Short mmCIF file of C-alpha atoms and ligand atoms in Angstrom, two decimals:
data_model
loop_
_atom_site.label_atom_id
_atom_site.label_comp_id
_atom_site.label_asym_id
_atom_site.label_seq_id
_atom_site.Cartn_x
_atom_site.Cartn_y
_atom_site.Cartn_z
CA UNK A 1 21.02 65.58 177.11
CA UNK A 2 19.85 66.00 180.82
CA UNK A 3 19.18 62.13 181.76
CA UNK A 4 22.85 61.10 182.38
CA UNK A 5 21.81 57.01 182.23
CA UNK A 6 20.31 57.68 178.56
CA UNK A 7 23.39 59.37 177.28
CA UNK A 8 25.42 56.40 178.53
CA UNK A 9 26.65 54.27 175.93
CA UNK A 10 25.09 50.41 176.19
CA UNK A 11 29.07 49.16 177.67
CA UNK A 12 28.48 52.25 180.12
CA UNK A 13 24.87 51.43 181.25
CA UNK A 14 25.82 48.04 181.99
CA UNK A 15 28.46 49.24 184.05
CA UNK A 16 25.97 51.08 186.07
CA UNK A 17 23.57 48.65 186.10
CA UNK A 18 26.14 46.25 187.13
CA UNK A 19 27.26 48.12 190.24
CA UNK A 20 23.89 48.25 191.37
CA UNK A 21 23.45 44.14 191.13
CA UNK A 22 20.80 44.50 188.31
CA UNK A 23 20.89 41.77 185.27
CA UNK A 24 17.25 42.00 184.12
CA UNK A 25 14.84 45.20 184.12
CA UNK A 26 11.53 46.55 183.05
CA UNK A 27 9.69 49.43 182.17
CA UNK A 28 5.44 48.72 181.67
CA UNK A 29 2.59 51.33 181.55
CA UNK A 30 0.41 51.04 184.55
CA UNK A 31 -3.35 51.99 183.59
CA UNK A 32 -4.78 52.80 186.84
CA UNK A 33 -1.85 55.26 187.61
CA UNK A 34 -1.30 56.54 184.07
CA UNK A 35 2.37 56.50 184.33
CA UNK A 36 5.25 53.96 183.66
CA UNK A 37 6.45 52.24 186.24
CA UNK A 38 10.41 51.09 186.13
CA UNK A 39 11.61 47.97 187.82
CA UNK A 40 14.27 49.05 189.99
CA UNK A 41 14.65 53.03 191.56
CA UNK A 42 17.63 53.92 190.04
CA UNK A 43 15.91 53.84 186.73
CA UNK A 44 13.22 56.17 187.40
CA UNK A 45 14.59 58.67 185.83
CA UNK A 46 14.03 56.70 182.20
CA UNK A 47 10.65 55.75 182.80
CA UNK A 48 10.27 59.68 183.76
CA UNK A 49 11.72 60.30 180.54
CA UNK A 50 9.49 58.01 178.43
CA UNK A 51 6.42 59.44 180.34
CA UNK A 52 7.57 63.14 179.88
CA UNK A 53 10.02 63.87 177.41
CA UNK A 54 10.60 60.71 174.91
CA UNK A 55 8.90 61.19 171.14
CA UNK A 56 8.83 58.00 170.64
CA UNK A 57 6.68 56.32 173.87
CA UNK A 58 3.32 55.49 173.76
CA UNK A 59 2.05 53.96 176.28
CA UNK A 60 4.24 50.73 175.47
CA UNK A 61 2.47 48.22 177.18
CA UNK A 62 6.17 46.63 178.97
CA UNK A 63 9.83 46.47 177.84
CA UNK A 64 12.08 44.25 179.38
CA UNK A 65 15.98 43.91 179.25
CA UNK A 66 18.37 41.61 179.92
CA UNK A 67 22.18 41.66 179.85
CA UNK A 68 23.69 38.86 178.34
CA UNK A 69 25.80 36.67 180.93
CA UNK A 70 28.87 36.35 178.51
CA UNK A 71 29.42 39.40 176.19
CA UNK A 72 28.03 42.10 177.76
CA UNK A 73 25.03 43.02 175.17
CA UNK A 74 21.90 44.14 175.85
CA UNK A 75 18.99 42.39 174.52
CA UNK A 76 15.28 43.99 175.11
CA UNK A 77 11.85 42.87 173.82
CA UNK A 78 9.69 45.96 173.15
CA UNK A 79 6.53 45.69 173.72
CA UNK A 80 3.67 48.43 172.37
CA UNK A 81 0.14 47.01 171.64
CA UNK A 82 -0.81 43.65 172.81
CA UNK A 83 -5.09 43.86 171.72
CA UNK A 84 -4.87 42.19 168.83
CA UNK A 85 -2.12 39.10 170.19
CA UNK A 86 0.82 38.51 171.29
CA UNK A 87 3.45 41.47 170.01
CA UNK A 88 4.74 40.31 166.82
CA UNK A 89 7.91 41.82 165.09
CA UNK A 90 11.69 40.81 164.02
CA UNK A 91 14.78 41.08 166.47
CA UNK A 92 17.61 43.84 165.10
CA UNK A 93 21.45 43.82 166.12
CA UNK A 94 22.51 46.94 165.74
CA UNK A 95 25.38 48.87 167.70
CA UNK A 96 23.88 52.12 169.29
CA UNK A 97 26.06 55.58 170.36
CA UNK A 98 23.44 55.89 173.52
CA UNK A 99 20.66 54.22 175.76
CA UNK A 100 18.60 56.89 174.23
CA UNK A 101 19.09 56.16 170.62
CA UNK A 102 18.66 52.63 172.14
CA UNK A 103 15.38 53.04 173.71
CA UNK A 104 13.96 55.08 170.91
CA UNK A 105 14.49 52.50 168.35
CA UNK A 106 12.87 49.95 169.68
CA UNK A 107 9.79 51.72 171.13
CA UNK A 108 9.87 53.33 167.35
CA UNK A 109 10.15 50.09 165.91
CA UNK A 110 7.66 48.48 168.05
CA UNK A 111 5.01 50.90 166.95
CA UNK A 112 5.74 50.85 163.47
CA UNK A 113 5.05 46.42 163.92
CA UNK A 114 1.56 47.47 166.01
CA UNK A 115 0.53 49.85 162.87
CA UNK A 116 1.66 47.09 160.47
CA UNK A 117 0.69 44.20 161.90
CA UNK A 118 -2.91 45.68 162.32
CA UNK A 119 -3.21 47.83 158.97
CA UNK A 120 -2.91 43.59 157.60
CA UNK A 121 -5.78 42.44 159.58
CA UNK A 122 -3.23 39.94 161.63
CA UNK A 123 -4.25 39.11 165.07
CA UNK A 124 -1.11 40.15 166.54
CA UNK A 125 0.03 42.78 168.71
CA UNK A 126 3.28 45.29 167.88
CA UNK A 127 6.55 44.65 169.13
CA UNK A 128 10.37 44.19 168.38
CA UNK A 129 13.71 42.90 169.92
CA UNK A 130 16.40 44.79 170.18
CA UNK A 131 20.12 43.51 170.58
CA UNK A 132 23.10 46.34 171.14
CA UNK A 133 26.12 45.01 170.10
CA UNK A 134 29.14 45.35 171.76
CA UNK A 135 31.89 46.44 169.76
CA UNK A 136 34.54 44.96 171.39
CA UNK A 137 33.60 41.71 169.63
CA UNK A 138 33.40 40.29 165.77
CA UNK A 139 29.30 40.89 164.77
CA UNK A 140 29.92 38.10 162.84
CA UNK A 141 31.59 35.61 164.84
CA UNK A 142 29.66 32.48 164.61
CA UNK A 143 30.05 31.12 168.23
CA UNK A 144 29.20 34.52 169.68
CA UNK A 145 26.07 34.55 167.57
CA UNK A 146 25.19 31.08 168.63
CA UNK A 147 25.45 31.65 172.25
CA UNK A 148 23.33 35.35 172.40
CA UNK A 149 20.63 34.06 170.22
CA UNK A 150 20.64 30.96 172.04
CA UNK A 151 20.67 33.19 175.22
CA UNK A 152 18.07 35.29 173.39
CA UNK A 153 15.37 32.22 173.18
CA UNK A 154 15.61 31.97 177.32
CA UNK A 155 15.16 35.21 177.07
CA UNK A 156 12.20 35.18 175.35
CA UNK A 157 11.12 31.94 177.48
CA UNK A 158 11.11 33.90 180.59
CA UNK A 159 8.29 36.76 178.79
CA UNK A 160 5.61 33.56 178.42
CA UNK A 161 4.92 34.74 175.00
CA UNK A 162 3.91 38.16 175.37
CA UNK A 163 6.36 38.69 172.35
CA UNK A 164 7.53 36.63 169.68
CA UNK A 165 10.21 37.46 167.37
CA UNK A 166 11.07 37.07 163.77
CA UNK A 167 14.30 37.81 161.62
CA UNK A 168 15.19 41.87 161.03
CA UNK A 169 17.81 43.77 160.09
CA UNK A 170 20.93 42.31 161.39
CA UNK A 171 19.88 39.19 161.99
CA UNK A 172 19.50 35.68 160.20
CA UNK A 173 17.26 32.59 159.70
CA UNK A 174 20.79 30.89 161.52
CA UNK A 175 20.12 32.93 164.30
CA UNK A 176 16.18 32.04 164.49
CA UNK A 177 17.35 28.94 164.74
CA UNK A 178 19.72 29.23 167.52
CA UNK A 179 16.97 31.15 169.32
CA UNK A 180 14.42 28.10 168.39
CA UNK A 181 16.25 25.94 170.21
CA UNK A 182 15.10 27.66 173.29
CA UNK A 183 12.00 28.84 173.24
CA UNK A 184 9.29 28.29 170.83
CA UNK A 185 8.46 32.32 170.85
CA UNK A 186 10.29 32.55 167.47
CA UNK A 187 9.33 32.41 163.81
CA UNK A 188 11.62 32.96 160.48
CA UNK A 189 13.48 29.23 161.42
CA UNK A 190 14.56 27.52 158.54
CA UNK A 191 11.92 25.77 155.69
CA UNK A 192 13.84 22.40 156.41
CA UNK A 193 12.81 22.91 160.29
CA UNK A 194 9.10 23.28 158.95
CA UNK A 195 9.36 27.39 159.33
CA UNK A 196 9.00 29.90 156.78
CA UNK A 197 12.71 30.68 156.17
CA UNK A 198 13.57 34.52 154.90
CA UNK A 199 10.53 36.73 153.74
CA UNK A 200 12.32 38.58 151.13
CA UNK A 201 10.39 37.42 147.86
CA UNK A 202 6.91 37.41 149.62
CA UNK A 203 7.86 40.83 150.43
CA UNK A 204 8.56 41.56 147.06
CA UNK A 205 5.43 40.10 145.55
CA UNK A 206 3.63 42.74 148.28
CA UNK A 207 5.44 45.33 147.04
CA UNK A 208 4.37 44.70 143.52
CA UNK A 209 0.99 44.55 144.66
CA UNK A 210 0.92 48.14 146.16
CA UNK A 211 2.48 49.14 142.82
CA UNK A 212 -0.78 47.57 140.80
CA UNK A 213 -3.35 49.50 143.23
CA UNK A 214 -1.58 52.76 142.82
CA UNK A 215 -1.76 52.57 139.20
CA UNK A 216 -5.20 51.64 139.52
CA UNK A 217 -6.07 54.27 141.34
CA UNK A 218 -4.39 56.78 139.42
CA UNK A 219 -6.47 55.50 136.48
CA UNK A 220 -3.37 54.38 134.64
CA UNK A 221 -3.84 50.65 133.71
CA UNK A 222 -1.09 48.09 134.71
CA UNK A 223 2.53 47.88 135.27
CA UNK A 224 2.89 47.23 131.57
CA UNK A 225 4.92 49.64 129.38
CA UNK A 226 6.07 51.52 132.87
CA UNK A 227 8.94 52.73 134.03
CA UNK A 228 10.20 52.62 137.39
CA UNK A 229 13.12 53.26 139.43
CA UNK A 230 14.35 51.11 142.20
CA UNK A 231 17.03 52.07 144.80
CA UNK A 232 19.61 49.37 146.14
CA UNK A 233 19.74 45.96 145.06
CA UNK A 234 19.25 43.57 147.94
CA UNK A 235 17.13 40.55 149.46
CA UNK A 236 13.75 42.23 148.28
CA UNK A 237 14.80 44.36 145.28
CA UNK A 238 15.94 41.43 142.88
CA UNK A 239 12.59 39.46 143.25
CA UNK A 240 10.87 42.58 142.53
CA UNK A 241 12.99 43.30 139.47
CA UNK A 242 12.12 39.64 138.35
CA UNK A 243 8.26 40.11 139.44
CA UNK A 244 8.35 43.50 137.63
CA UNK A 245 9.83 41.97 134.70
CA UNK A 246 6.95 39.34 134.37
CA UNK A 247 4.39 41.61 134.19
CA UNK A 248 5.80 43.80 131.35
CA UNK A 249 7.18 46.93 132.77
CA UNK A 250 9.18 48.82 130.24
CA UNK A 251 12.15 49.61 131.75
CA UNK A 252 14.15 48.86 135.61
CA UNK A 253 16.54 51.70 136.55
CA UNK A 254 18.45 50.47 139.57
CA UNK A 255 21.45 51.36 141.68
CA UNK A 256 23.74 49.93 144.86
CA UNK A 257 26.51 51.10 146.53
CA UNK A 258 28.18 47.39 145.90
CA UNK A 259 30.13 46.80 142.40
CA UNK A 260 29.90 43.18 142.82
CA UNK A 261 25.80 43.48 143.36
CA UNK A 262 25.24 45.30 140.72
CA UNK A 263 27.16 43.27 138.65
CA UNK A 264 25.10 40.57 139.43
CA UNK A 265 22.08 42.40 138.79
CA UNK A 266 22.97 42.94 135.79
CA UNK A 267 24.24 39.65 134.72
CA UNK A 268 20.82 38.33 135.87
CA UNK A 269 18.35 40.74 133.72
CA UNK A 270 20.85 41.20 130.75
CA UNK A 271 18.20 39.91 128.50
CA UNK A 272 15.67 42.71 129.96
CA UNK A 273 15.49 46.45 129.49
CA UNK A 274 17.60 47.01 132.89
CA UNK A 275 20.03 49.88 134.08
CA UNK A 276 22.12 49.48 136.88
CA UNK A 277 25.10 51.90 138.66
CA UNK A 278 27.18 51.35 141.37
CA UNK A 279 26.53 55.07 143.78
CA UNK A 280 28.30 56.23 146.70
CA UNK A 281 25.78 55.67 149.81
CA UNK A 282 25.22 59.97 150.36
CA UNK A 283 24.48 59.80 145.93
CA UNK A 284 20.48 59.98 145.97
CA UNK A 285 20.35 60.43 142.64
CA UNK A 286 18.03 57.68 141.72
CA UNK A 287 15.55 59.43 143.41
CA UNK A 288 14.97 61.97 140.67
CA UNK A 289 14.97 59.81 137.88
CA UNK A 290 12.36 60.38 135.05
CA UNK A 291 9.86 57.04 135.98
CA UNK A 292 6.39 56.48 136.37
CA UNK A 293 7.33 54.30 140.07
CA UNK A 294 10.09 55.35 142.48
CA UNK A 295 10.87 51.62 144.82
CA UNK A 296 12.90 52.87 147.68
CA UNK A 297 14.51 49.65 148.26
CA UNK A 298 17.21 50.90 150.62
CA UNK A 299 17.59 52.38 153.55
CA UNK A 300 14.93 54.85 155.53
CA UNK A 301 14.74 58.81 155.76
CA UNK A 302 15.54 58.79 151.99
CA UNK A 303 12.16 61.17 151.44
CA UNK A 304 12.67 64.64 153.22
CA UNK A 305 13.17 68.09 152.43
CA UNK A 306 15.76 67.50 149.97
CA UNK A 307 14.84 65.13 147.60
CA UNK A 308 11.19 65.25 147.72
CA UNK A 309 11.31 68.52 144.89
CA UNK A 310 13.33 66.76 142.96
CA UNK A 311 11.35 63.10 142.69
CA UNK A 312 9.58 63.04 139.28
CA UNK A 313 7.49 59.93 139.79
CA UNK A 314 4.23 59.74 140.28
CA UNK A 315 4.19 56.93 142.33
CA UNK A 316 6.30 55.64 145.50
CA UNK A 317 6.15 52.22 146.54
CA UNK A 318 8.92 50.75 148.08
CA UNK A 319 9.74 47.93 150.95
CA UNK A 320 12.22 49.72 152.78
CA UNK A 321 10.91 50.81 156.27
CA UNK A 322 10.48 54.32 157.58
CA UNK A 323 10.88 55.92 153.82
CA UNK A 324 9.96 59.22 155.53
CA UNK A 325 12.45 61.61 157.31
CA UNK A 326 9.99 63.49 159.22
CA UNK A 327 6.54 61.93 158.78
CA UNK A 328 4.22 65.10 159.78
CA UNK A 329 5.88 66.98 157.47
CA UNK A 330 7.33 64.87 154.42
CA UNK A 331 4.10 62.84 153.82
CA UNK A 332 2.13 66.48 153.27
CA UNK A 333 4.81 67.68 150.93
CA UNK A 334 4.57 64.52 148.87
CA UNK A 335 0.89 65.42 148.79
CA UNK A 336 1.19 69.15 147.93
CA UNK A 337 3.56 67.76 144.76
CA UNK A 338 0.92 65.19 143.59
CA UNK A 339 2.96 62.41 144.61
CA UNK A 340 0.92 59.38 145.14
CA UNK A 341 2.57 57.94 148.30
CA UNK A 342 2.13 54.05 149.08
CA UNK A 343 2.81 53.62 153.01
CA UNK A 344 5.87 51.92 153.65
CA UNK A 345 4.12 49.69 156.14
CA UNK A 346 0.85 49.23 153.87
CA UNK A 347 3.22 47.71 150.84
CA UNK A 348 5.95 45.88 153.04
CA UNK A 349 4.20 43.98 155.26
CA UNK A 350 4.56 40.79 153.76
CA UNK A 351 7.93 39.75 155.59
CA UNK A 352 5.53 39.61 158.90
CA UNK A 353 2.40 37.91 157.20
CA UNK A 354 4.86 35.25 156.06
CA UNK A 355 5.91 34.57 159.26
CA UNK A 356 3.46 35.58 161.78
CA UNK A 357 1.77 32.26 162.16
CA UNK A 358 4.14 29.78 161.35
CA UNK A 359 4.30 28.51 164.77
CA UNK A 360 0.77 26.54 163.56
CA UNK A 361 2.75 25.09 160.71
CA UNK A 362 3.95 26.19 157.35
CA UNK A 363 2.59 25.56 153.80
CA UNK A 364 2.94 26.98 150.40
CA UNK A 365 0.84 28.59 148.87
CA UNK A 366 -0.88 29.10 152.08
CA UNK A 367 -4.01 30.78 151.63
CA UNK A 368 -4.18 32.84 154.95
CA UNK A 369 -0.89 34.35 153.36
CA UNK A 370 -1.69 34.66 150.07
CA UNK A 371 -5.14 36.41 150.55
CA UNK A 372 -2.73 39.16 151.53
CA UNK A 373 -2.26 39.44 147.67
CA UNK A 374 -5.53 39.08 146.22
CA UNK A 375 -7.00 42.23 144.83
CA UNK A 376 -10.35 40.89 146.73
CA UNK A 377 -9.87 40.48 150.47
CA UNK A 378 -10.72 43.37 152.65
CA UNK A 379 -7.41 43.84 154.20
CA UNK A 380 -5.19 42.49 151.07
CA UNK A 381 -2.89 44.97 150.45
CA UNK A 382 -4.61 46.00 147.16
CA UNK A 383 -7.68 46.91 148.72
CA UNK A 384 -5.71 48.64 151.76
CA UNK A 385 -4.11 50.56 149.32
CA UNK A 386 -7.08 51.72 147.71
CA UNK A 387 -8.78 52.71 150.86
CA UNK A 388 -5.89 55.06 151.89
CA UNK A 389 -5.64 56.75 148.61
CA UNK A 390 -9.22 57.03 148.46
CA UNK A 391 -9.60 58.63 152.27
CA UNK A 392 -6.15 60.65 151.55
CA UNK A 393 -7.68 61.85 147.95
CA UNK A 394 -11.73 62.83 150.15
CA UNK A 395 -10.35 64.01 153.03
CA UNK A 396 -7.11 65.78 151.92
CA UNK A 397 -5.02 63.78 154.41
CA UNK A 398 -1.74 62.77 153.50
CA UNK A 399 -1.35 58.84 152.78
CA UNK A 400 0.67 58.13 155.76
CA UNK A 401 -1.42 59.79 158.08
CA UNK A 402 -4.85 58.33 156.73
CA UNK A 403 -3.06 54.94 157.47
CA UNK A 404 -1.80 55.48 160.91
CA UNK A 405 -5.32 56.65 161.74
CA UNK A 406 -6.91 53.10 160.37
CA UNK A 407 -3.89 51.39 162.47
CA UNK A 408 -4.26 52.41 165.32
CA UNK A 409 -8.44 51.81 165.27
CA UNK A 410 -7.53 48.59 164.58
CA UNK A 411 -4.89 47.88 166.83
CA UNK A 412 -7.40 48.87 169.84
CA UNK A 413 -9.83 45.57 168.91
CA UNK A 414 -9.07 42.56 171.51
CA UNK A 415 -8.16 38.95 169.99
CA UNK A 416 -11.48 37.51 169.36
CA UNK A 417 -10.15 34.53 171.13
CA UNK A 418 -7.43 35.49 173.32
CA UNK A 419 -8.70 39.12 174.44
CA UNK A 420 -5.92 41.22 175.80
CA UNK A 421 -4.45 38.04 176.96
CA UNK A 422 -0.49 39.63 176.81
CA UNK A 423 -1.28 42.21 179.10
CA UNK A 424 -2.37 39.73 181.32
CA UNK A 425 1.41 38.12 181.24
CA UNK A 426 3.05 41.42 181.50
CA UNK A 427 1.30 41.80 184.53
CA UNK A 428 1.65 38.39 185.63
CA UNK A 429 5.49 39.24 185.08
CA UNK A 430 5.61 42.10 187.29
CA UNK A 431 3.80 40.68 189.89
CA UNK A 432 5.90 37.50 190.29
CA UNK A 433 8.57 39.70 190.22
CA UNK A 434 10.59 38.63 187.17
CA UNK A 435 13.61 40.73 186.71
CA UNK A 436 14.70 38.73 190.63
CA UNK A 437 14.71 35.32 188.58
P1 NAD B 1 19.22 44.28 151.95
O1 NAD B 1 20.21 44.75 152.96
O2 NAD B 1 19.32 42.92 151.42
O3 NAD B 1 19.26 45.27 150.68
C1 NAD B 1 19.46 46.65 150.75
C2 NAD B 1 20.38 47.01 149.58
O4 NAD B 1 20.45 48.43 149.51
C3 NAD B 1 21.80 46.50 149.78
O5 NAD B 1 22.24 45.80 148.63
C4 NAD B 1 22.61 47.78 150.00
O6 NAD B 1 23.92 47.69 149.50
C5 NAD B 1 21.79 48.79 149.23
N1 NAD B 1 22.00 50.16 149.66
C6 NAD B 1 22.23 50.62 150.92
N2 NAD B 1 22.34 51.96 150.90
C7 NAD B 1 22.17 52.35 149.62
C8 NAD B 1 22.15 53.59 148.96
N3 NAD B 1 22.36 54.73 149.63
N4 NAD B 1 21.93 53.62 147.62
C9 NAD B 1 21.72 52.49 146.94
N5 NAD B 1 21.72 51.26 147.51
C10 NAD B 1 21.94 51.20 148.82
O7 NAD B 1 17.79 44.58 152.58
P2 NAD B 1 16.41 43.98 152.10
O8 NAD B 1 16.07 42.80 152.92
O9 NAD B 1 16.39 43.91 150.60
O10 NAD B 1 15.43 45.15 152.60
C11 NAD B 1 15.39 46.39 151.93
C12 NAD B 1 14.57 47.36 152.77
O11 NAD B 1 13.25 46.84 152.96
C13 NAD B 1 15.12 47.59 154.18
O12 NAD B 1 14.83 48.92 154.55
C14 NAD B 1 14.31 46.63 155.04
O13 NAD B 1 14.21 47.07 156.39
C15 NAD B 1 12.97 46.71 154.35
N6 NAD B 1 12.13 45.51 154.57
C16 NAD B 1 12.59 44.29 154.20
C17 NAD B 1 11.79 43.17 154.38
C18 NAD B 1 12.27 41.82 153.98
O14 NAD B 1 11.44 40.90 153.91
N7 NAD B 1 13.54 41.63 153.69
C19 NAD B 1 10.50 43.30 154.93
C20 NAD B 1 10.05 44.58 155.27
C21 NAD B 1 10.88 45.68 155.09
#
């Protein structure tokens, strides 16, 4: 790697940026000039990167950093596409090798939220936090927690709402709270604080609901009498099981790489037609079972050049994110093998509908949310569904490709009340000079 700050580790870049004086930095896109301006000189050689080199930059509207005054972490707020609203997405803490494997996440991330977020027919723009955690220091140490996430809300205070966070991998509704009680940027705080608590089940229930179009569009009837295959056995896999369950599916073939979760599993649906094995984490074999539905449940990259000749289902619908190694080339050999492949961001987006506009106050059964499930609303996920498959099946376009292209459309409308109101902060940040404060 040729950029020596990017192939610092996070301890090591805040080192550097320590020795020059620097606690809080930016990168934003400047229209007029076409290029991406950095915050201080010494980083000019990362915004030259982004603008130049990076795979995973597009035109991210502003990123801003911050090192945390006690423990040495970096915390960011990535920023991509503000049209629609503010940018909407979770916060992850995650330890990184590099700055670059740093950066890229979250601008990866970031675009992923403006593609989902969008695709749903939210007003909200794309973003995500990112935390690096240091390693010298217990991830789950409760006071450390309490003071970054706490540190995190001021964070957020200082961006004015150009991005607002939720829960993500890593990360609790604890820690929402902790960041609540310093800025009101956040959603995901707990139901007895009057927020929407986890969005595991909700995500479920969308994931269910991808399943149903898929079948429908394949001609095949209803979940009933199918089999499918699910892979890992976490926050959104069990309510699926149980949702899957309740509408008659035939038979649940499951797997974890945790003995005591799939234990529990199958204490749970021992009444039901349910198989469940404990794999070692590299053991993909689930994804070759004999089943009408593969629900990658797990982790991401788990359909590439290996296992895709092997899956026998005809459908994939899963929650976890980023189910494709390589998009441009995984998503077309899905299509070449007849595989009907439901978007990972299409099906999943529930966790951010259940969230994304808590901050005006939380209800069950809300029906802004719940539309989301209908099989009638333009952008429910049903009809979404259909629409890709539909384009994908006319226009011999892969599934994930078809859906990007709607995305991004999408994401280019302005807030029909705000306008591009965000990009109006991120400049307002820049100008007022914010990474001086
Ligand atoms: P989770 O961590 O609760 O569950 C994942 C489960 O997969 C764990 O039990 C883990 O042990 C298991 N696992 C990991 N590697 C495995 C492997 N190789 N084989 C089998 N099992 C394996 O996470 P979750 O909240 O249930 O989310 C699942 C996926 O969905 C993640 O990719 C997440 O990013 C995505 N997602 C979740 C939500 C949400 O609302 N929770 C929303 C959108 C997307």
């Amino acid at each position: 790697m040729k950029n020596q700050l990017l192939s610092q580790s996070p301890q090591e870049f805040i080192t550097t940026l320590k020795a020059h004086n620097i606690k809080k930095f930016y990168f934003v896109y400047d229209d007029k000039s076409k290029s991406v301006k950095a915050s201080h000189k010494v980083l000019g050689e990362i915004a030259e990167y982004f603008q130049n080199t990076s795979f995973d930059f597009e035109k991210h509207e502003g990123m801003f950093f911050q090192v945390s005054s006690k423990y040495d972490m970096l915390m960011g707020a990535f920023i991509h596409r503000t049209n629609r609203g503010q940018a909407a997405g979770g916060v992850r803490y995650w330890s990184y090798n590099n700055m670059l494997d740093y950066f890229s996440d979250g601008m990866r991330l970031a675009k992923g939220m403006t593609h989902k977020n969008a695709l749903a027919g939210l007003w909200w723009g794309g973003g995500k936090g990112v935390l690096a955690h240091n390693n010298n220091y217990d991830k789950n140490d409760k006071s450390i927690r309490e003071f970054i996430y706490k540190e995190y809300g001021n964070f957020l205070t200082s961006l004015k709402g150009c991005y607002v966070t939720a829960e993500d991998v890593g990360t609790s509704v604890e820690d929402m709270e902790n960041i609540f009680s310093n800025t009101r940027f956040t959603t995901c705080i707990p139901n007895s604080k009057g927020g929407s608590g986890n969005p595991s089940a909700p995500t479920a229930r969308g994931v269910r609901a991808g399943m149903e179009a898929a079948i429908e569009f394949l001609g095949e009837g209803t979940l009933e009498g199918k089999t499918i295959a699910v892979q890992g056995l976490g926050h959104v896999a069990v309510p699926l099981i149980e949702y899957l369950f309740d509408r008659k599916v035939k038979k649940i073939i499951t797997c974890d790489i945790f003995p005591d979760v799939v234990e529990n599993a199958k204490m749970e649906f021992k009444y039901f037609n349910f198989e469940a094995r404990v794999v070692h984490k590299n053991d993909v074999s689930i994804l070759s079972e004999e089943c009408d539905i593969l629900a990658p449940c797990a982790t991401g990259g788990i359909l590439n050049s290996d296992t895709i000749p092997n899956i026998k289902a005809k459908i994939i619908c899963g929650a976890a994110n980023n189910q494709l190694a390589i998009p441009s080339e995984d998503d077309e050999a899905l299509m070449n093998k007849g595989i009907i492949y439901v978007p990972d961001f299409l099906t999943n987006r529930m966790g951010i509908v259940n969230c994304a506009d808590e901050q005006a106050g939380y209800v069950n059964n809300d029906p802004i949310i719940e539309r989301h499930l209908s099989k009638d609303w333009e952008y429910s996920i049903h009809q979404a569904t259909l629409r890709v498959l539909n384009q994908s099946r006319e226009s011999k376009i892969p599934s994930g490709k078809v859906a990007i292209e709607l995305a991004h459309k999408l994401s280019l409308e302005n807030n029909p009340i705000y306008g591009h109101r965000s990009q109006l902060i991120i400049d307002s940040l820049v100008e007022s000079k914010w990474e001086l404060k």
